[in-house]
Amino acid sequence: YKGQHTAILGESGSGKTTLGYLLLRFWHPDQGEIFLQGQEYNTLQPAAIRSQIAASLQGCKLFSTSLRDNFLRLHPGCQESAIWHSLELAQLADYVRQLPQQLDTPLGLDACRLSGGQRNRLLTALALTSQSPILFLDEPTAGLDPLASEILKDKIIKEKEKGKLILITSHLLSELDDLITQIIYMQEGTVHFHQTIHDLLQSTNEQKISKAI
C-alpha cells in the first residue's frame, strides 16, 4: 500500500535480493504468481513493470561512462539539478564534487573507480531519482558511517511521506525501528512471516523489533 515502508529481512542467502530481481521481472518465478496493482505479471510488459518500480539492487551493473550518462540512460531527460539532489540524498555529492570532471567523470568498467560503499550509494541515488510509486532499496545504508546512515534514513522517510511504497532490505535490525511499518522475514528462499510492526510487537510482548524476531 502507498505510504507503507516494508523491511525485507533475513540472513545472507535467504532470497532478499532475489525477490528484488523477481519484482523487476529480470527473473521469472519457478512457481507461484506475482501481481502488480491487481494485474498478473505475465500480462504486463517488463517496461511497464519497471516504470512502476525503482530499485537499487546489489550486483546491478553500472556503465563505464560518466556519472551523468548513467543517470540519463536510466532517466532520459533528467535535469542536472535532479542528479545532484539524488546524490545529496544518497550522501555521495561531496565525493562527486571532488572528482576532476564531477558528473562527467568516467566510472571505469562496472564503476571500478568507486569503492563498494560509493557504488552502493550511486545505485541508491539512481533509484531515488525515479518518480515511480514503488521504491526497492537493497541494503541502502551499507558502507555508510552512523551519521550518514541517519541522514539517509531521514531522506527515505521523506520519500515515504510523499506516498511512495518503500521496500528495503537490511541485515541490521537496529537501523529499522523508527523506519518501517511492516516486516517480511525470509528463510531459505521462502517468506517465514509477514506482519505489521504493531502486530509483531504485540504478539511477542516485546518493544524492540530485534527481540521480537
mmCIF file of C-alpha atoms in Angstrom, residues 5-76:
data_model
loop_
_atom_site.group_PDB
_atom_site.id
_atom_site.type_symbol
_atom_site.label_atom_id
_atom_site.label_comp_id
_atom_site.label_asym_id
_atom_site.label_seq_id
_atom_site.Cartn_x
_atom_site.Cartn_y
_atom_site.Cartn_z
ATOM 1 C CA HIS A 5 7.552 1.053 4.472
ATOM 2 C CA THR A 6 8.246 -2.682 4.447
ATOM 3 C CA ALA A 7 11.509 -4.225 5.623
ATOM 4 C CA ILE A 8 12.597 -7.458 3.946
ATOM 5 C CA LEU A 9 14.808 -9.247 6.443
ATOM 6 C CA GLY A 10 16.707 -12.498 6.541
ATOM 7 C CA GLU A 11 20.179 -13.964 6.713
ATOM 8 C CA SER A 12 22.566 -13.714 3.783
ATOM 9 C CA GLY A 13 21.349 -16.019 1.020
ATOM 10 C CA SER A 14 17.746 -16.093 2.251
ATOM 11 C CA GLY A 15 16.442 -14.597 -1.007
ATOM 12 C CA LYS A 16 16.070 -10.867 -0.284
ATOM 13 C CA THR A 17 17.901 -9.650 -3.390
ATOM 14 C CA THR A 18 16.375 -12.444 -5.472
ATOM 15 C CA LEU A 19 12.954 -11.092 -4.545
ATOM 16 C CA GLY A 20 14.018 -7.726 -5.979
ATOM 17 C CA TYR A 21 15.055 -9.336 -9.264
ATOM 18 C CA LEU A 22 11.692 -11.120 -9.431
ATOM 19 C CA LEU A 23 9.788 -7.896 -8.756
ATOM 20 C CA LEU A 24 11.634 -6.176 -11.590
ATOM 21 C CA ARG A 25 11.000 -9.212 -13.814
ATOM 22 C CA PHE A 26 14.662 -9.800 -14.503
ATOM 23 C CA TRP A 27 13.880 -13.369 -13.478
ATOM 24 C CA HIS A 28 10.680 -15.432 -13.595
ATOM 25 C CA PRO A 29 9.393 -17.349 -10.553
ATOM 26 C CA ASP A 30 9.661 -21.152 -10.685
ATOM 27 C CA GLN A 31 6.218 -21.350 -9.133
ATOM 28 C CA GLY A 32 3.519 -19.026 -7.846
ATOM 29 C CA GLU A 33 2.380 -15.692 -9.240
ATOM 30 C CA ILE A 34 3.239 -12.016 -8.789
ATOM 31 C CA PHE A 35 0.658 -9.267 -9.096
ATOM 32 C CA LEU A 36 1.097 -5.519 -9.534
ATOM 33 C CA GLN A 37 -1.958 -3.421 -8.700
ATOM 34 C CA GLY A 38 -4.168 -6.448 -9.296
ATOM 35 C CA GLN A 39 -2.602 -7.427 -12.625
ATOM 36 C CA GLU A 40 -0.637 -10.626 -13.105
ATOM 37 C CA TYR A 41 2.984 -10.010 -14.091
ATOM 38 C CA ASN A 42 2.750 -12.315 -17.112
ATOM 39 C CA THR A 43 0.208 -9.932 -18.659
ATOM 40 C CA LEU A 44 2.470 -6.888 -18.273
ATOM 41 C CA GLN A 45 5.417 -5.778 -20.371
ATOM 42 C CA PRO A 46 8.732 -5.564 -18.455
ATOM 43 C CA ALA A 47 8.956 -1.841 -19.280
ATOM 44 C CA ALA A 48 5.530 -1.260 -17.724
ATOM 45 C CA ILE A 49 6.615 -3.019 -14.528
ATOM 46 C CA ARG A 50 9.884 -1.106 -14.272
ATOM 47 C CA SER A 51 8.079 2.197 -14.785
ATOM 48 C CA GLN A 52 6.250 1.443 -11.528
ATOM 49 C CA ILE A 53 9.234 0.177 -9.517
ATOM 50 C CA ALA A 54 12.566 1.919 -8.985
ATOM 51 C CA ALA A 55 15.258 -0.245 -7.416
ATOM 52 C CA SER A 56 18.837 -0.312 -6.226
ATOM 53 C CA LEU A 57 19.907 -3.946 -6.191
ATOM 54 C CA GLN A 58 23.243 -5.379 -5.151
ATOM 55 C CA GLY A 59 25.024 -6.797 -8.152
ATOM 56 C CA CYS A 60 23.447 -4.421 -10.666
ATOM 57 C CA LYS A 61 25.816 -3.352 -13.414
ATOM 58 C CA LEU A 62 26.854 0.266 -13.972
ATOM 59 C CA PHE A 63 28.112 1.750 -17.235
ATOM 60 C CA SER A 64 31.784 2.644 -17.610
ATOM 61 C CA THR A 65 30.838 6.065 -18.950
ATOM 62 C CA SER A 66 30.240 9.165 -16.836
ATOM 63 C CA LEU A 67 28.054 9.565 -13.780
ATOM 64 C CA ARG A 68 25.809 11.849 -15.808
ATOM 65 C CA ASP A 69 25.448 9.240 -18.546
ATOM 66 C CA ASN A 70 24.442 6.572 -16.032
ATOM 67 C CA PHE A 71 21.625 8.822 -14.818
ATOM 68 C CA LEU A 72 20.494 9.775 -18.314
ATOM 69 C CA ARG A 73 20.439 6.179 -19.557
ATOM 70 C CA LEU A 74 18.084 5.226 -16.743
ATOM 71 C CA HIS A 75 16.182 8.526 -16.590
ATOM 72 C CA PRO A 76 16.196 10.183 -20.058
#
